Amino acid sequence: MKMLIAFISSVMRACFSFVRRLISLPGRLAGALLGEAALPPPAEDSPLVTDLEEELAQAKEQESNWKKVADAIWSWAAESLSVNQPAAIPIWLPRSLKEWMVGLTAEEVEALLSADKAAIEAHARGLYTLPGLRRVQRLHPIERWSPRPELVDPASEPSQEAICAPPQRHAS
């Protein structure tokens, strides 16, 4: 009798195992067709993931560098306007920017100084141009900036009073 019960239980286990495999067959076939393995993901990152992380780190570094460039351009513009002539250009800036900055007029530097640093960064990168500024390109160096208008003390100027005649009325 014991053997009969053991035989019946083994047949039942085999039947249940067969049914379970039969039920899971469509899922396993779909996984095999899509290239998915039943293995867990690897403990370390794949080469694709590490390459992507390196690219993201480089992009962040470049973004940080462009922010430094925009800060330097804005500082140069402020210094140039304060001394009313082009100031010394930082030597670490890219050559294309240095060749562009030497040819900016006083009006362009004022337009540059009135823009925010994000817009200066976009202009320097060539993403879009700021109004009143030429795009980043090689420019001929400016010989002399336009002279700053001299401030005149209004008290020293002779004043003229405007004499107005009273309004005339027309007879109707």
PDB file of C-alpha atoms in Angstrom:
ATOM      1  CA  MET A   1       0.000   0.000   0.000  1.00  0.00           C
ATOM      2  CA  LYS A   2       2.838   2.351   0.776  1.00  0.00           C
ATOM      3  CA  MET A   3       4.252   1.870  -2.658  1.00  0.00           C
ATOM      4  CA  LEU A   4       0.918   2.574  -4.251  1.00  0.00           C
ATOM      5  CA  ILE A   5       0.590   5.880  -2.371  1.00  0.00           C
ATOM      6  CA  ALA A   6       4.179   6.837  -3.283  1.00  0.00           C
ATOM      7  CA  PHE A   7       3.484   6.008  -6.945  1.00  0.00           C
ATOM      8  CA  ILE A   8       0.272   8.045  -6.998  1.00  0.00           C
ATOM      9  CA  SER A   9       1.974  11.021  -5.311  1.00  0.00           C
ATOM     10  CA  SER A  10       4.869  10.975  -7.795  1.00  0.00           C
ATOM     11  CA  VAL A  11       2.444  10.811 -10.733  1.00  0.00           C
ATOM     12  CA  MET A  12       0.494  13.751  -9.262  1.00  0.00           C
ATOM     13  CA  ARG A  13       3.714  15.777  -8.805  1.00  0.00           C
ATOM     14  CA  ALA A  14       4.713  15.032 -12.394  1.00  0.00           C
ATOM     15  CA  CYS A  15       1.264  16.107 -13.607  1.00  0.00           C
ATOM     16  CA  PHE A  16       1.363  19.347 -11.632  1.00  0.00           C
ATOM     17  CA  SER A  17       4.901  20.060 -12.869  1.00  0.00           C
ATOM     18  CA  PHE A  18       3.782  19.461 -16.454  1.00  0.00           C
ATOM     19  CA  VAL A  19       0.752  21.735 -16.042  1.00  0.00           C
ATOM     20  CA  ARG A  20       2.915  24.472 -14.453  1.00  0.00           C
ATOM     21  CA  ARG A  21       5.415  24.299 -17.330  1.00  0.00           C
ATOM     22  CA  LEU A  22       2.599  24.293 -19.841  1.00  0.00           C
ATOM     23  CA  ILE A  23       1.036  27.403 -18.283  1.00  0.00           C
ATOM     24  CA  SER A  24       4.361  29.261 -18.160  1.00  0.00           C
ATOM     25  CA  LEU A  25       5.318  28.281 -21.716  1.00  0.00           C
ATOM     26  CA  PRO A  26       3.861  31.395 -23.477  1.00  0.00           C
ATOM     27  CA  GLY A  27       5.712  33.708 -21.106  1.00  0.00           C
ATOM     28  CA  ARG A  28       8.986  31.843 -21.565  1.00  0.00           C
ATOM     29  CA  LEU A  29       8.580  31.834 -25.354  1.00  0.00           C
ATOM     30  CA  ALA A  30       7.886  35.571 -25.419  1.00  0.00           C
ATOM     31  CA  GLY A  31      10.920  36.190 -23.241  1.00  0.00           C
ATOM     32  CA  ALA A  32      13.100  34.053 -25.491  1.00  0.00           C
ATOM     33  CA  LEU A  33      11.849  35.847 -28.620  1.00  0.00           C
ATOM     34  CA  LEU A  34      12.512  39.265 -27.088  1.00  0.00           C
ATOM     35  CA  GLY A  35      15.971  38.247 -25.951  1.00  0.00           C
ATOM     36  CA  GLU A  36      15.226  38.391 -22.276  1.00  0.00           C
ATOM     37  CA  ALA A  37      16.947  35.891 -20.086  1.00  0.00           C
ATOM     38  CA  ALA A  38      15.561  34.586 -16.861  1.00  0.00           C
ATOM     39  CA  LEU A  39      18.781  35.592 -15.117  1.00  0.00           C
ATOM     40  CA  PRO A  40      18.922  38.497 -12.680  1.00  0.00           C
ATOM     41  CA  PRO A  41      20.737  41.673 -13.821  1.00  0.00           C
ATOM     42  CA  PRO A  42      24.517  41.683 -13.306  1.00  0.00           C
ATOM     43  CA  ALA A  43      25.907  43.105 -10.094  1.00  0.00           C
ATOM     44  CA  GLU A  44      28.202  45.584 -11.910  1.00  0.00           C
ATOM     45  CA  ASP A  45      27.169  48.080 -14.563  1.00  0.00           C
ATOM     46  CA  SER A  46      27.358  47.095 -18.187  1.00  0.00           C
ATOM     47  CA  PRO A  47      29.805  48.861 -20.516  1.00  0.00           C
ATOM     48  CA  LEU A  48      26.914  50.794 -22.062  1.00  0.00           C
ATOM     49  CA  VAL A  49      25.904  52.172 -18.677  1.00  0.00           C
ATOM     50  CA  THR A  50      29.456  53.208 -17.783  1.00  0.00           C
ATOM     51  CA  ASP A  51      29.875  54.888 -21.199  1.00  0.00           C
ATOM     52  CA  LEU A  52      26.638  56.788 -20.679  1.00  0.00           C
ATOM     53  CA  GLU A  53      27.726  57.889 -17.203  1.00  0.00           C
ATOM     54  CA  GLU A  54      31.028  59.168 -18.633  1.00  0.00           C
ATOM     55  CA  GLU A  55      29.189  61.093 -21.367  1.00  0.00           C
ATOM     56  CA  LEU A  56      26.876  62.677 -18.803  1.00  0.00           C
ATOM     57  CA  ALA A  57      29.829  63.668 -16.622  1.00  0.00           C
ATOM     58  CA  GLN A  58      31.552  65.264 -19.636  1.00  0.00           C
ATOM     59  CA  ALA A  59      28.371  67.123 -20.591  1.00  0.00           C
ATOM     60  CA  LYS A  60      28.055  68.484 -17.042  1.00  0.00           C
ATOM     61  CA  GLU A  61      31.690  69.582 -17.099  1.00  0.00           C
ATOM     62  CA  GLN A  62      31.220  71.349 -20.444  1.00  0.00           C
ATOM     63  CA  GLU A  63      28.084  73.063 -19.127  1.00  0.00           C
ATOM     64  CA  SER A  64      30.055  74.258 -16.123  1.00  0.00           C
ATOM     65  CA  ASN A  65      32.838  75.516 -18.412  1.00  0.00           C
ATOM     66  CA  TRP A  66      30.356  77.482 -20.544  1.00  0.00           C
ATOM     67  CA  LYS A  67      28.965  79.134 -17.406  1.00  0.00           C
ATOM     68  CA  LYS A  68      32.527  80.206 -16.480  1.00  0.00           C
ATOM     69  CA  VAL A  69      33.003  81.560 -20.004  1.00  0.00           C
ATOM     70  CA  ALA A  70      29.767  83.578 -19.756  1.00  0.00           C
ATOM     71  CA  ASP A  71      30.874  84.980 -16.389  1.00  0.00           C
ATOM     72  CA  ALA A  72      34.242  85.974 -17.856  1.00  0.00           C
ATOM     73  CA  ILE A  73      32.628  87.680 -20.874  1.00  0.00           C
ATOM     74  CA  TRP A  74      30.228  89.601 -18.644  1.00  0.00           C
ATOM     75  CA  SER A  75      33.065  90.683 -16.329  1.00  0.00           C
ATOM     76  CA  TRP A  76      35.137  91.757 -19.320  1.00  0.00           C
ATOM     77  CA  ALA A  77      32.227  93.824 -20.645  1.00  0.00           C
ATOM     78  CA  ALA A  78      31.708  95.510 -17.266  1.00  0.00           C
ATOM     79  CA  GLU A  79      35.394  96.330 -16.943  1.00  0.00           C
ATOM     80  CA  SER A  80      35.593  97.583 -20.524  1.00  0.00           C
ATOM     81  CA  LEU A  81      32.681  99.966 -20.017  1.00  0.00           C
ATOM     82  CA  SER A  82      34.068 101.229 -16.714  1.00  0.00           C
ATOM     83  CA  VAL A  83      37.393 102.234 -18.309  1.00  0.00           C
ATOM     84  CA  ASN A  84      35.771 103.249 -21.643  1.00  0.00           C
ATOM     85  CA  GLN A  85      38.071 101.051 -23.710  1.00  0.00           C
ATOM     86  CA  PRO A  86      38.413  97.329 -24.345  1.00  0.00           C
ATOM     87  CA  ALA A  87      39.855  95.658 -21.269  1.00  0.00           C
ATOM     88  CA  ALA A  88      42.315  92.782 -21.316  1.00  0.00           C
ATOM     89  CA  ILE A  89      40.653  89.598 -22.517  1.00  0.00           C
ATOM     90  CA  PRO A  90      41.218  86.524 -20.328  1.00  0.00           C
ATOM     91  CA  ILE A  91      43.803  84.321 -22.022  1.00  0.00           C
ATOM     92  CA  TRP A  92      42.042  81.060 -21.160  1.00  0.00           C
ATOM     93  CA  LEU A  93      39.003  81.858 -23.333  1.00  0.00           C
ATOM     94  CA  PRO A  94      38.669  79.994 -26.641  1.00  0.00           C
ATOM     95  CA  ARG A  95      40.369  81.667 -29.596  1.00  0.00           C
ATOM     96  CA  SER A  96      37.086  82.202 -31.450  1.00  0.00           C
ATOM     97  CA  LEU A  97      35.713  84.240 -28.530  1.00  0.00           C
ATOM     98  CA  LYS A  98      38.904  86.287 -28.167  1.00  0.00           C
ATOM     99  CA  GLU A  99      38.870  87.112 -31.894  1.00  0.00           C
ATOM    100  CA  TRP A 100      35.231  88.184 -31.563  1.00  0.00           C
ATOM    101  CA  MET A 101      35.618  90.257 -28.388  1.00  0.00           C
ATOM    102  CA  VAL A 102      38.426  92.453 -29.763  1.00  0.00           C
ATOM    103  CA  GLY A 103      36.100  93.742 -32.482  1.00  0.00           C
ATOM    104  CA  LEU A 104      33.062  94.618 -30.362  1.00  0.00           C
ATOM    105  CA  THR A 105      31.979  98.241 -30.302  1.00  0.00           C
ATOM    106  CA  ALA A 106      30.981 100.113 -27.163  1.00  0.00           C
ATOM    107  CA  GLU A 107      27.309  99.777 -28.111  1.00  0.00           C
ATOM    108  CA  GLU A 108      27.681  96.030 -28.525  1.00  0.00           C
ATOM    109  CA  VAL A 109      29.430  95.741 -25.174  1.00  0.00           C
ATOM    110  CA  GLU A 110      26.557  97.671 -23.576  1.00  0.00           C
ATOM    111  CA  ALA A 111      24.102  95.239 -25.180  1.00  0.00           C
ATOM    112  CA  LEU A 112      26.221  92.372 -23.897  1.00  0.00           C
ATOM    113  CA  LEU A 113      26.279  93.797 -20.392  1.00  0.00           C
ATOM    114  CA  SER A 114      22.515  94.303 -20.341  1.00  0.00           C
ATOM    115  CA  ALA A 115      21.877  90.619 -21.173  1.00  0.00           C
ATOM    116  CA  ASP A 116      21.707  87.920 -18.537  1.00  0.00           C
ATOM    117  CA  LYS A 117      24.488  85.369 -18.274  1.00  0.00           C
ATOM    118  CA  ALA A 118      22.421  82.484 -19.648  1.00  0.00           C
ATOM    119  CA  ALA A 119      21.790  84.500 -22.819  1.00  0.00           C
ATOM    120  CA  ILE A 120      25.497  85.393 -23.037  1.00  0.00           C
ATOM    121  CA  GLU A 121      26.337  81.696 -22.734  1.00  0.00           C
ATOM    122  CA  ALA A 122      23.894  80.803 -25.513  1.00  0.00           C
ATOM    123  CA  HIS A 123      25.299  83.576 -27.723  1.00  0.00           C
ATOM    124  CA  ALA A 124      28.881  82.438 -27.099  1.00  0.00           C
ATOM    125  CA  ARG A 125      27.951  78.836 -27.925  1.00  0.00           C
ATOM    126  CA  GLY A 126      26.211  79.958 -31.112  1.00  0.00           C
ATOM    127  CA  LEU A 127      22.798  78.685 -30.061  1.00  0.00           C
ATOM    128  CA  TYR A 128      21.166  82.041 -30.814  1.00  0.00           C
ATOM    129  CA  THR A 129      22.239  85.653 -31.154  1.00  0.00           C
ATOM    130  CA  LEU A 130      21.518  88.502 -28.814  1.00  0.00           C
ATOM    131  CA  PRO A 131      19.890  91.634 -30.221  1.00  0.00           C
ATOM    132  CA  GLY A 132      22.447  94.342 -30.909  1.00  0.00           C
ATOM    133  CA  LEU A 133      25.373  91.885 -31.100  1.00  0.00           C
ATOM    134  CA  ARG A 134      27.067  90.288 -34.054  1.00  0.00           C
ATOM    135  CA  ARG A 135      27.429  86.528 -33.914  1.00  0.00           C
ATOM    136  CA  VAL A 136      30.676  85.042 -32.636  1.00  0.00           C
ATOM    137  CA  GLN A 137      33.080  85.339 -35.540  1.00  0.00           C
ATOM    138  CA  ARG A 138      36.466  86.769 -36.335  1.00  0.00           C
ATOM    139  CA  LEU A 139      36.251  90.567 -36.170  1.00  0.00           C
ATOM    140  CA  HIS A 140      38.832  93.224 -36.882  1.00  0.00           C
ATOM    141  CA  PRO A 141      40.097  94.841 -33.681  1.00  0.00           C
ATOM    142  CA  ILE A 142      38.479  98.148 -32.798  1.00  0.00           C
ATOM    143  CA  GLU A 143      40.926 101.021 -33.057  1.00  0.00           C
ATOM    144  CA  ARG A 144      39.089 103.370 -30.753  1.00  0.00           C
ATOM    145  CA  TRP A 145      35.808 103.260 -28.956  1.00  0.00           C
ATOM    146  CA  SER A 146      33.377 106.101 -29.409  1.00  0.00           C
ATOM    147  CA  PRO A 147      34.088 108.775 -26.827  1.00  0.00           C
ATOM    148  CA  ARG A 148      32.004 108.796 -23.703  1.00  0.00           C
ATOM    149  CA  PRO A 149      29.721 111.817 -23.554  1.00  0.00           C
ATOM    150  CA  GLU A 150      31.037 114.278 -21.052  1.00  0.00           C
ATOM    151  CA  LEU A 151      28.828 115.087 -18.131  1.00  0.00           C
ATOM    152  CA  VAL A 152      27.875 118.728 -17.998  1.00  0.00           C
ATOM    153  CA  ASP A 153      26.948 120.468 -14.796  1.00  0.00           C
ATOM    154  CA  PRO A 154      23.567 122.093 -15.404  1.00  0.00           C
ATOM    155  CA  ALA A 155      24.382 124.922 -12.958  1.00  0.00           C
ATOM    156  CA  SER A 156      27.341 126.075 -15.059  1.00  0.00           C
ATOM    157  CA  GLU A 157      25.277 126.318 -18.232  1.00  0.00           C
ATOM    158  CA  PRO A 158      23.526 129.625 -18.882  1.00  0.00           C
ATOM    159  CA  SER A 159      19.860 128.942 -18.756  1.00  0.00           C
ATOM    160  CA  GLN A 160      17.335 130.428 -21.075  1.00  0.00           C
ATOM    161  CA  GLU A 161      13.828 130.768 -19.954  1.00  0.00           C
ATOM    162  CA  ALA A 162      11.235 129.987 -22.490  1.00  0.00           C
ATOM    163  CA  ILE A 163       8.955 132.881 -23.134  1.00  0.00           C
ATOM    164  CA  CYS A 164       5.582 131.804 -24.295  1.00  0.00           C
ATOM    165  CA  ALA A 165       2.953 134.069 -25.629  1.00  0.00           C
ATOM    166  CA  PRO A 166      -0.466 133.589 -24.141  1.00  0.00           C
ATOM    167  CA  PRO A 167      -2.715 131.467 -26.311  1.00  0.00           C
ATOM    168  CA  GLN A 168      -4.762 133.438 -28.780  1.00  0.00           C
ATOM    169  CA  ARG A 169      -8.438 132.845 -29.087  1.00  0.00           C
ATOM    170  CA  HIS A 170     -10.079 133.075 -32.400  1.00  0.00           C
ATOM    171  CA  ALA A 171     -13.431 134.732 -32.628  1.00  0.00           C
ATOM    172  CA  SER A 172     -16.075 132.556 -34.029  1.00  0.00           C
TER     173      SER A 172
END
